[in-house]
Amino acid sequence: MDGEDGVTPVITARNLRKMYGPHLALDDVNLDIPPGAVGILGPNGAGKSTLFKCLLGLITTTSGEATVLGYDIRT
């Protein structure tokens, strides 16, 4: 799928959600990251590390879909 500028994103996420028991760590994350430099900024506890752990397949998401270089993170 191409992004708005016609460039195929290297990372996509749709409705990503991650729960740790009753605690919500990620809620409805949607993004398209094109090739090149990117930074994720936010305060402590915002979910930055959790997002990257999900994208790397180190932890599983509660729901949602994501791809990295076209590969589904769930496989």
mmCIF file of C-alpha atoms in Angstrom:
data_model
loop_
_atom_site.group_PDB
_atom_site.id
_atom_site.type_symbol
_atom_site.label_atom_id
_atom_site.label_comp_id
_atom_site.label_asym_id
_atom_site.label_seq_id
_atom_site.Cartn_x
_atom_site.Cartn_y
_atom_site.Cartn_z
ATOM 1 C CA MET A 1 0.000 0.000 0.000
ATOM 2 C CA ASP A 2 1.350 3.416 -0.900
ATOM 3 C CA GLY A 3 1.218 6.351 1.493
ATOM 4 C CA GLU A 4 -0.319 9.692 0.622
ATOM 5 C CA ASP A 5 2.829 10.787 -1.226
ATOM 6 C CA GLY A 6 3.033 7.580 -3.307
ATOM 7 C CA VAL A 7 5.967 6.156 -1.312
ATOM 8 C CA THR A 8 5.495 2.670 0.116
ATOM 9 C CA PRO A 9 5.843 2.846 3.919
ATOM 10 C CA VAL A 10 8.441 0.584 5.528
ATOM 11 C CA ILE A 11 6.347 0.366 8.705
ATOM 12 C CA THR A 12 2.566 0.464 8.921
ATOM 13 C CA ALA A 13 0.281 0.061 11.905
ATOM 14 C CA ARG A 14 -3.492 -0.065 12.032
ATOM 15 C CA ASN A 15 -5.447 0.052 15.281
ATOM 16 C CA LEU A 16 -2.581 -1.367 17.367
ATOM 17 C CA ARG A 17 -3.522 -2.007 20.966
ATOM 18 C CA LYS A 18 -1.487 -3.501 23.806
ATOM 19 C CA MET A 19 -2.776 -4.342 27.262
ATOM 20 C CA TYR A 20 -0.675 -5.486 30.199
ATOM 21 C CA GLY A 21 -3.391 -7.074 32.295
ATOM 22 C CA PRO A 22 -5.825 -4.222 33.049
ATOM 23 C CA HIS A 23 -3.306 -1.542 32.000
ATOM 24 C CA LEU A 24 -3.582 0.015 28.536
ATOM 25 C CA ALA A 25 -0.125 0.641 27.036
ATOM 26 C CA LEU A 26 -1.080 1.345 23.395
ATOM 27 C CA ASP A 27 -4.513 2.397 22.191
ATOM 28 C CA ASP A 28 -5.515 2.601 18.530
ATOM 29 C CA VAL A 29 -2.061 3.391 17.102
ATOM 30 C CA ASN A 30 -2.181 4.133 13.363
ATOM 31 C CA LEU A 31 0.894 5.137 11.388
ATOM 32 C CA ASP A 32 2.722 4.920 8.077
ATOM 33 C CA ILE A 33 6.485 5.442 8.258
ATOM 34 C CA PRO A 34 8.241 6.049 4.923
ATOM 35 C CA PRO A 35 11.855 5.078 4.227
ATOM 36 C CA GLY A 36 14.393 7.365 5.900
ATOM 37 C CA ALA A 37 14.925 8.833 9.330
ATOM 38 C CA VAL A 38 12.144 8.831 11.887
ATOM 39 C CA GLY A 39 11.888 9.679 15.546
ATOM 40 C CA ILE A 40 9.224 8.776 18.061
ATOM 41 C CA LEU A 41 8.908 11.329 20.843
ATOM 42 C CA GLY A 42 6.804 11.336 23.968
ATOM 43 C CA PRO A 43 6.921 11.581 27.733
ATOM 44 C CA ASN A 44 7.833 8.719 30.050
ATOM 45 C CA GLY A 45 5.136 6.060 30.005
ATOM 46 C CA ALA A 46 3.699 7.140 26.652
ATOM 47 C CA GLY A 47 4.265 3.712 25.037
ATOM 48 C CA LYS A 48 7.298 4.364 22.816
ATOM 49 C CA SER A 49 9.224 1.286 23.958
ATOM 50 C CA THR A 50 6.089 -0.848 23.885
ATOM 51 C CA LEU A 51 5.401 0.246 20.303
ATOM 52 C CA PHE A 52 8.895 -0.711 19.163
ATOM 53 C CA LYS A 53 8.796 -4.030 21.041
ATOM 54 C CA CYS A 54 5.537 -4.838 19.248
ATOM 55 C CA LEU A 55 6.944 -3.848 15.854
ATOM 56 C CA LEU A 56 10.045 -5.992 16.474
ATOM 57 C CA GLY A 57 7.923 -8.982 17.475
ATOM 58 C CA LEU A 58 9.385 -9.067 20.990
ATOM 59 C CA ILE A 59 5.911 -8.833 22.510
ATOM 60 C CA THR A 60 2.515 -9.541 20.974
ATOM 61 C CA THR A 61 -0.150 -6.931 20.439
ATOM 62 C CA THR A 62 -3.563 -7.330 22.003
ATOM 63 C CA SER A 63 -5.205 -6.343 18.719
ATOM 64 C CA GLY A 64 -4.532 -4.523 15.476
ATOM 65 C CA GLU A 65 -2.238 -5.115 12.528
ATOM 66 C CA ALA A 66 1.252 -3.973 11.596
ATOM 67 C CA THR A 67 3.829 -4.672 8.917
ATOM 68 C CA VAL A 68 7.554 -4.033 8.782
ATOM 69 C CA LEU A 69 9.088 -4.141 5.289
ATOM 70 C CA GLY A 70 5.882 -5.804 4.132
ATOM 71 C CA TYR A 71 6.031 -8.619 6.708
ATOM 72 C CA ASP A 72 3.179 -9.058 9.159
ATOM 73 C CA ILE A 73 4.573 -8.708 12.702
ATOM 74 C CA ARG A 74 2.375 -11.593 13.880
ATOM 75 C CA THR A 75 4.237 -14.147 11.755
#
